[in-house]
Coordinates of C-alpha atoms in Angstrom, one line a residue:
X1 CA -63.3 -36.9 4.1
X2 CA -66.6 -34.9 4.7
X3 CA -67.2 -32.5 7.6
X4 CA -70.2 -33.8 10.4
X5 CA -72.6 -32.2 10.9
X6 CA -71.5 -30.9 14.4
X7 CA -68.4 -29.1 13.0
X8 CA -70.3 -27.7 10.2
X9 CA -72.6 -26.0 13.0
X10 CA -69.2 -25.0 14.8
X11 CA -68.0 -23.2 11.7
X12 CA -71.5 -21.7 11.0
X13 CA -70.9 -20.4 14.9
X14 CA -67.7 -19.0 14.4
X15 CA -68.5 -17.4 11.1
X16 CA -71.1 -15.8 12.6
X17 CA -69.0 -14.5 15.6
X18 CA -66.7 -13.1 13.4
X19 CA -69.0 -11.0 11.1
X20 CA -70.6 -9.6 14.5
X21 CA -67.5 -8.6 16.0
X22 CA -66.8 -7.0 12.8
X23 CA -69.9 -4.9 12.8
X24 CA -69.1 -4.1 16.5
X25 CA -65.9 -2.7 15.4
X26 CA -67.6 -0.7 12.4
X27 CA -70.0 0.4 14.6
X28 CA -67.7 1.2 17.3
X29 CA -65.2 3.0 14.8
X30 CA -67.7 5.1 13.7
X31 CA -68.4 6.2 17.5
X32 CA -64.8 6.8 17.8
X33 CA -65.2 9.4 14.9
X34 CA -68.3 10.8 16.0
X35 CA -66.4 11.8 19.7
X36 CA -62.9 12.6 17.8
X37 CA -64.9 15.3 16.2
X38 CA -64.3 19.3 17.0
X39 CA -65.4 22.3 16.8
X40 CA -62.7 24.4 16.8
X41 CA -60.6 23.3 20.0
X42 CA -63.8 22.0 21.3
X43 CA -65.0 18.2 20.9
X44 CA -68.4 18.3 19.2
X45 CA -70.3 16.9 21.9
X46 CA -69.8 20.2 24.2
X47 CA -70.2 22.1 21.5
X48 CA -73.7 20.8 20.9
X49 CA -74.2 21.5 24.5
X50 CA -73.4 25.4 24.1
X51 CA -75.6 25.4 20.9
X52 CA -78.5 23.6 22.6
X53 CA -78.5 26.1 25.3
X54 CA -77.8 29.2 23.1
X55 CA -81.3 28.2 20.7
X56 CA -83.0 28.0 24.2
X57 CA -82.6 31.3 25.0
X58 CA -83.0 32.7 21.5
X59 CA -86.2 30.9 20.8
X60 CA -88.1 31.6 24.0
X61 CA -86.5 35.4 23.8
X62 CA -85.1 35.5 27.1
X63 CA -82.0 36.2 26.3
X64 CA -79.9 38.9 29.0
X65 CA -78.9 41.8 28.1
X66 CA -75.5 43.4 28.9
X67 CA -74.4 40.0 30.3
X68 CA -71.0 39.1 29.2
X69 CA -71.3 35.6 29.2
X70 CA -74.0 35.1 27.3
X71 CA -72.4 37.6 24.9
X72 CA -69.3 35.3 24.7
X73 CA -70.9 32.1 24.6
X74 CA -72.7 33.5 21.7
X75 CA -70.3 34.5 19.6
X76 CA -67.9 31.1 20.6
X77 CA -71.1 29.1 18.9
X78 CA -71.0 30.8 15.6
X79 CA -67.3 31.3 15.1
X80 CA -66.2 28.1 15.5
X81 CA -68.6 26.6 13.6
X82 CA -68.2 29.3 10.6
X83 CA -64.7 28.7 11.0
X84 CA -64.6 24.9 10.1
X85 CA -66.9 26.1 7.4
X86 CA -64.3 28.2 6.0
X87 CA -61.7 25.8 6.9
X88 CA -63.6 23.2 4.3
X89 CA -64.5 25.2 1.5
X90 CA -62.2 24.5 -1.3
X91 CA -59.9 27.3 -3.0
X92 CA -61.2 29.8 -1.0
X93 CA -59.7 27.6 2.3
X94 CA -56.5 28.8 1.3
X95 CA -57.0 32.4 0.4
X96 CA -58.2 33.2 4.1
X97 CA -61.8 31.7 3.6
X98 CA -62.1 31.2 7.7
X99 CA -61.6 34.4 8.3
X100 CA -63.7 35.5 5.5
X101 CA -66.5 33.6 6.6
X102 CA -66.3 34.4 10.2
X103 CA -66.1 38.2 9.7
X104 CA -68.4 38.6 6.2
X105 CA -71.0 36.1 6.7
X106 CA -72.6 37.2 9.6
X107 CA -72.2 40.7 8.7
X108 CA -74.4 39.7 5.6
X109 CA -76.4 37.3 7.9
X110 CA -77.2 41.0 10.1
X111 CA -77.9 42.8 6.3
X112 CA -80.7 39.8 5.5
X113 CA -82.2 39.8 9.3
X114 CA -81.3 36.4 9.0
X115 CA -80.0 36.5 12.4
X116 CA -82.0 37.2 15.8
X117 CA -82.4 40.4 16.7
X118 CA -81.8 39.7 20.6
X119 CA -78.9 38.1 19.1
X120 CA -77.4 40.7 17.1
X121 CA -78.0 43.3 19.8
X122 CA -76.3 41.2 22.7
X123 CA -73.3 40.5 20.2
X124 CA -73.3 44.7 19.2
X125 CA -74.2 46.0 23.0
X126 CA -70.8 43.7 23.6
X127 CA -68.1 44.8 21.1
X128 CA -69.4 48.6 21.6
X129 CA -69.7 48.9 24.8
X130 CA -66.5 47.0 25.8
X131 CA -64.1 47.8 23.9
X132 CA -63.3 44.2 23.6
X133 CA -61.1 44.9 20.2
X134 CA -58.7 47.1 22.7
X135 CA -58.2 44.3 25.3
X136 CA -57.1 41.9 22.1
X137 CA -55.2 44.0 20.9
X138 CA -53.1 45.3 23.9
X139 CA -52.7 41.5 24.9
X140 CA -51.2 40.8 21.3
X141 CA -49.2 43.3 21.5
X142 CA -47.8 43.4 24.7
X143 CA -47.3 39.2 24.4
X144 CA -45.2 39.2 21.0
X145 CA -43.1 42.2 21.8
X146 CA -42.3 41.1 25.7
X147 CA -41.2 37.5 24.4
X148 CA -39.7 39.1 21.4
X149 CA -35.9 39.5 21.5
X150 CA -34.7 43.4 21.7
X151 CA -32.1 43.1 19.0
X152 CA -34.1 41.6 16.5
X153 CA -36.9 43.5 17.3
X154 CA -34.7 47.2 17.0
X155 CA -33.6 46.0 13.1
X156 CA -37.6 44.8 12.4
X157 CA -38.8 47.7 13.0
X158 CA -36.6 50.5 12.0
X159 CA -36.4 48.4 8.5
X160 CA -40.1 48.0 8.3
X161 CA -40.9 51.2 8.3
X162 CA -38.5 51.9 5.3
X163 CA -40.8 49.3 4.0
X164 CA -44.1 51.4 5.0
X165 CA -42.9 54.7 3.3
X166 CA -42.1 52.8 -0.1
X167 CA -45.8 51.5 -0.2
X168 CA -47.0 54.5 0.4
X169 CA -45.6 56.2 -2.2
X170 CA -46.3 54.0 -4.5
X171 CA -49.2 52.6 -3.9
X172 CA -50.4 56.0 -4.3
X173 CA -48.9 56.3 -7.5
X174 CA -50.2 52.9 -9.1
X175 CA -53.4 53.8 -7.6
X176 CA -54.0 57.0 -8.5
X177 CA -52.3 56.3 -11.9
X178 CA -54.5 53.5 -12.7
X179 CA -57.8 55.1 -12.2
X180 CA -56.4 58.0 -14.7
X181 CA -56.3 55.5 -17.3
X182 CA -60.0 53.9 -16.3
X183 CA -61.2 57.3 -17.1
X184 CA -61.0 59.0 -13.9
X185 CA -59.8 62.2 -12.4
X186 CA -56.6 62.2 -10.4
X187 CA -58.4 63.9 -8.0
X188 CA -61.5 61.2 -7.6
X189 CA -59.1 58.4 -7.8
X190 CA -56.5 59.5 -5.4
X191 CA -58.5 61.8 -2.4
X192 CA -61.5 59.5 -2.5
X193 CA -60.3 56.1 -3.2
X194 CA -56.4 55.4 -3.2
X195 CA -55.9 57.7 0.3
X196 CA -58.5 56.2 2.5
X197 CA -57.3 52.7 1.7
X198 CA -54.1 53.6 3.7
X199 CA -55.5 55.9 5.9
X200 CA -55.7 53.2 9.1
X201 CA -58.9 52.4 9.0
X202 CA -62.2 54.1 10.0
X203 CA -62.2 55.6 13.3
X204 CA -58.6 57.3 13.3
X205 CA -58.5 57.2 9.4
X206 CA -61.0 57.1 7.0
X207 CA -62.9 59.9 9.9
X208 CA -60.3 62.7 10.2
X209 CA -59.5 62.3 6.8
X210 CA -63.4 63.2 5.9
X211 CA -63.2 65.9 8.5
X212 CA -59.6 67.4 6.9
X213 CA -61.4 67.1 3.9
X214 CA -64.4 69.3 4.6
X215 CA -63.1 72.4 6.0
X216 CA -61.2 72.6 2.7
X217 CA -64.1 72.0 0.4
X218 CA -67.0 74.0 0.9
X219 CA -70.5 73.7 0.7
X220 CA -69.6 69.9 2.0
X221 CA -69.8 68.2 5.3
X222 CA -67.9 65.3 6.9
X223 CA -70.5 63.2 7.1
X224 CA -71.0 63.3 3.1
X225 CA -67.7 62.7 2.5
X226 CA -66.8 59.8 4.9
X227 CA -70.0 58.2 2.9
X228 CA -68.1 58.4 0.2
X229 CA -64.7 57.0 0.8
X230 CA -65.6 54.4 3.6
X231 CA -66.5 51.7 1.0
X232 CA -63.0 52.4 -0.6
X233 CA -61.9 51.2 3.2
X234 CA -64.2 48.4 3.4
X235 CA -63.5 46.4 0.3
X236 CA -59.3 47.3 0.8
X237 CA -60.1 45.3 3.7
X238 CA -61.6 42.6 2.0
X239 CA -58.6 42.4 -0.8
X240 CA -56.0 42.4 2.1
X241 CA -57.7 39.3 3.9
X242 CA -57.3 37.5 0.7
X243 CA -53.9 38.6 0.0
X244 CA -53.1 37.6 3.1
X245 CA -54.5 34.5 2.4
X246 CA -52.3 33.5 -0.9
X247 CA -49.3 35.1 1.2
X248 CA -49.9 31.9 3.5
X249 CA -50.3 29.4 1.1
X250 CA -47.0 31.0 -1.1
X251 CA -45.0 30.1 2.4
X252 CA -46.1 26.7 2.7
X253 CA -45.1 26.0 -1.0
X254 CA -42.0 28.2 -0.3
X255 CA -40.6 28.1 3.1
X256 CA -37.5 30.0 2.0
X257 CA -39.7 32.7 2.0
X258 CA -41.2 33.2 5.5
X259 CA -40.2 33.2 8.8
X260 CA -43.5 31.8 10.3
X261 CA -44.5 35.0 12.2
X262 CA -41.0 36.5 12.2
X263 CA -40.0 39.5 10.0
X264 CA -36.2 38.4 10.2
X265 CA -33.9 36.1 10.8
X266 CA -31.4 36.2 14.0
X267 CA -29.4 33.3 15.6
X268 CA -30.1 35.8 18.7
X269 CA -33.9 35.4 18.2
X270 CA -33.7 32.0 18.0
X271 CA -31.8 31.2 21.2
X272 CA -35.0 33.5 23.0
X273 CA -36.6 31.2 21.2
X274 CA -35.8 28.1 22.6
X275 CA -35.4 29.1 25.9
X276 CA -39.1 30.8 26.2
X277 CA -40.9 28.0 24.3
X278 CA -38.9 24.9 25.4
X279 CA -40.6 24.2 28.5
X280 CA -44.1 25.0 30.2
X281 CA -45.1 28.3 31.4
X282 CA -46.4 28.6 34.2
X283 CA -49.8 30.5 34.8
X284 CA -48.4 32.4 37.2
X285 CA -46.1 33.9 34.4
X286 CA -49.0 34.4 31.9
X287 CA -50.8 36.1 34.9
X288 CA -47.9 38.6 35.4
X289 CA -47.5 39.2 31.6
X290 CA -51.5 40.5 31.4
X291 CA -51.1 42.4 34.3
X292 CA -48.4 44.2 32.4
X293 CA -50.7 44.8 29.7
X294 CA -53.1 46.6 31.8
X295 CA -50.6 48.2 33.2
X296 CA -49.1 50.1 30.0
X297 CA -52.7 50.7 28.9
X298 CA -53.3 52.7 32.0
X299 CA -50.3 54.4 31.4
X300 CA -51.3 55.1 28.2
X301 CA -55.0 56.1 28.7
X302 CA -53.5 59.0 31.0
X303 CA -50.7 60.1 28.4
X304 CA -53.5 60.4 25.9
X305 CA -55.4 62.7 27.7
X306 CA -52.7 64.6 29.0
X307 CA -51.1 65.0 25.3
X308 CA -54.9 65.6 24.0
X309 CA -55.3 68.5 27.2
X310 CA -51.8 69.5 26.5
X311 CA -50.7 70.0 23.0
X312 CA -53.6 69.2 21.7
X313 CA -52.8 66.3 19.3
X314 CA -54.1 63.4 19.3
X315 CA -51.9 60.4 20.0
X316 CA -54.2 56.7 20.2
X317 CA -53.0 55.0 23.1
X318 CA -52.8 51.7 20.9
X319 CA -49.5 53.6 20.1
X320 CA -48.6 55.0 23.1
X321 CA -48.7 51.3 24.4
X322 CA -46.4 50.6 21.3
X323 CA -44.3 52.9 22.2
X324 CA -43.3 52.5 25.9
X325 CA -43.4 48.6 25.6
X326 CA -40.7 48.8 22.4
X327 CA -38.8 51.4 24.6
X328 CA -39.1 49.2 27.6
X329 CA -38.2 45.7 25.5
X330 CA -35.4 47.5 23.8
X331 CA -33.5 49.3 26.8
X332 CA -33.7 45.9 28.5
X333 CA -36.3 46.4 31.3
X334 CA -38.8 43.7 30.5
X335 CA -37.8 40.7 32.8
X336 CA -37.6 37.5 31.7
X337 CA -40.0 35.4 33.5
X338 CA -42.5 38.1 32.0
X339 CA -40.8 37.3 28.7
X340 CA -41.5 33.5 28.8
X341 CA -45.7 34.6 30.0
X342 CA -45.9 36.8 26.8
X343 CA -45.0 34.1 24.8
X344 CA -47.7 31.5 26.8
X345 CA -50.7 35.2 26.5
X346 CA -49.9 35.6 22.6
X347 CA -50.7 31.8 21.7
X348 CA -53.8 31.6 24.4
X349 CA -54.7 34.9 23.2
X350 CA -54.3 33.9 19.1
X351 CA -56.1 30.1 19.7
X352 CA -58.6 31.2 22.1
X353 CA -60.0 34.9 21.8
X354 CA -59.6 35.7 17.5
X355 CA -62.6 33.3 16.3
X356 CA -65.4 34.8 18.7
X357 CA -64.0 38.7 18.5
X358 CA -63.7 38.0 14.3
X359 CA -67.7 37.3 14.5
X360 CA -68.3 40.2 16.6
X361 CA -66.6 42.1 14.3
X362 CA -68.8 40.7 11.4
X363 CA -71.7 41.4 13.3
X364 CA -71.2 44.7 15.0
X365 CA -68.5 46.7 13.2
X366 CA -69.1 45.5 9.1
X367 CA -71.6 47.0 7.4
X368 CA -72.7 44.8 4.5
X369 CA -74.3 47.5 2.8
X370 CA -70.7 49.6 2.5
X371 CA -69.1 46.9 1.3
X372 CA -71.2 46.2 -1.7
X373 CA -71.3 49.9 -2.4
X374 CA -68.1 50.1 -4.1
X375 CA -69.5 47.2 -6.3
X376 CA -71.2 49.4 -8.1
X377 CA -68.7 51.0 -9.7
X378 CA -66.0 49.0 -11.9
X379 CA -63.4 51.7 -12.2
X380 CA -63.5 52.0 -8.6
X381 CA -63.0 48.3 -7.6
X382 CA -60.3 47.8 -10.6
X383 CA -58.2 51.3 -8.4
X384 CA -58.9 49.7 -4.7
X385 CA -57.9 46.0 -5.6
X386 CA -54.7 47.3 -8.1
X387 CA -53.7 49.9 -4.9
X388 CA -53.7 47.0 -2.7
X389 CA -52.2 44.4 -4.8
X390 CA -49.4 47.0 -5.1
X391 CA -48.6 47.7 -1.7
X392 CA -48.3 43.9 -1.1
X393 CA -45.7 43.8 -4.5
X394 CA -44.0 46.2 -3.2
X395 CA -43.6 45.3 0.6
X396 CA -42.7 41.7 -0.8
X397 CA -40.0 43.3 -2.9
X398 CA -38.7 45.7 -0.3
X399 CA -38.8 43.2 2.2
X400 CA -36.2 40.5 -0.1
X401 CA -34.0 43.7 -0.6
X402 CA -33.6 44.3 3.0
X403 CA -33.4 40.9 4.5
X404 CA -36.7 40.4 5.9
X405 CA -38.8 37.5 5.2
X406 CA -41.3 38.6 2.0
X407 CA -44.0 36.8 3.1
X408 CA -44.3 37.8 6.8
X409 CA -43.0 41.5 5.8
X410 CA -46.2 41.8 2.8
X411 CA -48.5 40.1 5.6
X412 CA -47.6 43.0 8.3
X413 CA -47.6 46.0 5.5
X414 CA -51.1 44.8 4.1
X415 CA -52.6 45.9 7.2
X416 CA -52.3 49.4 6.2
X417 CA -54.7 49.1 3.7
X418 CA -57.1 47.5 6.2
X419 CA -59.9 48.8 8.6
X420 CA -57.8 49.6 11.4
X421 CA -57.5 47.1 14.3
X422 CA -60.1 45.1 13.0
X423 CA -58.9 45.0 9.8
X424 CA -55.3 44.2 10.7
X425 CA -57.1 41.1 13.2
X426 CA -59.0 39.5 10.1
X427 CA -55.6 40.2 8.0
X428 CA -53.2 38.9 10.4
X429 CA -55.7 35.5 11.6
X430 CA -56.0 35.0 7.5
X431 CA -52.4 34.8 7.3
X432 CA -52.2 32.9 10.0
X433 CA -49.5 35.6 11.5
X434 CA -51.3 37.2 14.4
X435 CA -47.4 37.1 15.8
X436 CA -47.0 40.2 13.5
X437 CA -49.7 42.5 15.5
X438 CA -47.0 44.8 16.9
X439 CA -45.7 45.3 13.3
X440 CA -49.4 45.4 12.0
X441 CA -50.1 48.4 14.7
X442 CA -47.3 50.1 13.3
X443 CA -48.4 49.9 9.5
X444 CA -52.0 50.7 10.4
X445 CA -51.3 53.5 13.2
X446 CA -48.0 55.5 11.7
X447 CA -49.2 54.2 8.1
X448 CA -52.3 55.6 8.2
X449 CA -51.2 58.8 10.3
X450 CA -48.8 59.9 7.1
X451 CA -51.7 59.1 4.6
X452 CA -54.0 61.5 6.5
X453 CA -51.7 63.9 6.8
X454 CA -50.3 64.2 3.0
X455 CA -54.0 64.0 1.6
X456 CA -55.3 66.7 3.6
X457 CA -51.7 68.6 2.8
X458 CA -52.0 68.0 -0.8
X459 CA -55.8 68.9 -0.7
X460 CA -55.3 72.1 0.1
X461 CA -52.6 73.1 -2.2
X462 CA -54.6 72.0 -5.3
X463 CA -57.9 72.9 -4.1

């Protein structure tokens, strides 16, 4: 039997109806990816916004100066879009490549002038004149120790710091003893490359170290020296940040091995666990735990000066802060509803402040012409990556001997060979560990204090 002609015009209809509600679905799927996408936490439509309005102002050069919102939103353009960069890039998205294009890219964008001037002095003015690194850090801090438990955290740190005076010792040795066999002095390789890698970055490391330095040699000033051993700090750095990196990715292929942002493991620790991260903070909390914060730096600020005044020694109140919060967390004075808002301030701290202060690190505090200076010397790169790779070896080791978690333990250590705070931020964010700040403060602050001190020590007997 043969269709009519009036049903074959039906099915014509239908067939028709169906191949245009299947384009509207296409077309309407693809709009459902286009407003599923992100920027970072941020759907990309608002992103676009910021960016819209950030070209605005650079391109007509009205940008303000010394206004801290404009200094924010600019750095929350670039860092989350460098960051899904780095999050994209193959190989290197698993060695730490978000952090290392967020920090090192623009820091090389700044080197080229391929980045505007009003926008590069906003970004600086900001992370100099703020002391916007502090403020992280103090937050970190006081958020993972306060919603830390005491007992765990008493057998983390006394252990870690066994940890810290193995890698010392010998990554000193491994450093030092491989630049003998590249050909150079023990003295080069040691003083001027394997010492300021640990020596707790630039300001309270690589600086005094160049200052001990000079009043033993003469005929030499600080300045000449810190030239010379800051691009030792710069590319340790850089080596740590990918260490950190493959430390990440060898805990997601071996979860035996890590404790996810813990340095051991306690039934004790876990309870706290639980019971601070089972149910919503309140704001209210979170408010309480900042306020804390600020609290212990003000303490801290004055115990400085009064110990600088005083005894004069200089203690950095980063550690002071360390100090009297671990005292405080460990005697048991640290209430618990401030307990439960440092947990809620370390992750809003962690998801929503490390991408833009990263850039502004990269932009303000790296010097791309440091960095590459080592480059030019083989023997030199072979000691700094060998010292470093050492440190993490041995911290990993340590760590499995002790009962800590290798991963997290090698993660925290590494820091020591970094550039101070920022270095132990761009570490810690490539590990995807920023938990371990407290730990990393302790590596980079006491680390770096006993590096200084034995090279200046050992300086002066040989020289």
């Amino acid at each position: 039997m043969t269709d009519s002609p009036t049903s074959v015009n039906l099915n014509k209809d239908e067939q028709k109806s169906a191949e245009s509600d299947s384009k509207s679905s296409k077309g309407s799927g693809l709009w459902f990816k286009i407003k599923s996408l992100k920027i970072g936490f941020m759907p990309v439509g608002l992103w676009l916004v910021l960016a819209v309005g950030y070209v605005l102002l650079a391109i007509t050069n009205v940008m303000p100066k010394n206004d801290m919102l404009i200094s924010l939103g600019v750095m929350v353009v670039f860092s989350y879009l460098l960051e899904e960069i780095g999050n994209n890039i193959p190989i290197l998205k698993s060695l730490g490549g978000k952090v290392l294009v967020v920090t090192f890219l623009p820091s090389f964008l700044v080197f080229k002038h391929w980045l505007p001037d009003s926008t590069v002095k906003t970004v600086s003015d900001f992370m100099n004149n703020n002391n916007f690194l502090m403020f992280f850090i103090t937050l970190l801090v006081v958020g993972s120790i306060a919603s830390m438990n005491r007992k765990t955290l008493l057998k983390a740190t006394s252990r870690i710091i066994v940890v810290l005076l193995l890698c010392d010792v010998i990554g000193s040795l491994v450093g030092t003893g491989v630049g003998m066999a590249l050909g150079l002095s023990a003295y080069k390789a040691y003083f001027f490359i394997v010492a300021p890698i640990m020596a707790g970055g630039v300001g309270e490391g690589a600086m005094p170290m160049a200052m001990g330095y000079a009043a033993i040699l003469s005929g030499t000033t600080s300045g000449d020296i810190f030239g010379q051993i800051l691009p030792a700090v710069m590319l340790g750095s850089l080596v740590a940040v990918v260490c950190a990196g493959a430390m990440r990715k060898l805990g997601e292929k071996k979860p035996e091995l890590t404790g996810n942002g813990k340095l051991i493991d306690d039934e004790s620790d876990k309870l706290e666990s639980l019971k601070t991260k089972g149910g919503e903070v309140s704001i209210e909390k979170m408010l309480m735990a900042m306020v804390m914060a600020i609290a212990f730096y003000f303490l801290a600020v004055w115990l400085n000066y009064v110990i600088k005044t005083y005894l004069h020694f200089n203690l950095p109140s980063p550690i002071i802060v360390l100090i009297v919060l671990m005292a405080a967390k460990m005697l048991g004075y640290i209430p618990k509803d401030i307990a439960e808002g440092g947990a809620a301030l370390n992750t809003f701290v962690v998801k929503g402040i490390t991408p833009p202060l990263l850039f502004g690190v990269g932009v303000a505090q790296t010097d791309w012409n440091k960095l590459i200076e080592v480059f030019k010397s083989p023997a030199s790169m072979v000691v700094i990556l060998v010292t470093v790779l050492a440190i993490v070896a041995t911290a990993f080791i340590s760590a499995k001997v002790l009962g800590l978690y290798p991963v997290d333990t090698a993660i925290a250590v590494s820091c020591c060979s970094g550039q101070g705070g920022t270095g132990a931020l761009a570490i810690l964010a490539a590990g995807d560990r920023m938990e371990l700040m407290p730990f990393a403060q302790v590596a980079v602050r006491l680390g770096g204090a006993m590096t200084v001190t034995v090279a200046i020590f050992i300086m002066g007997l040989v020289v």
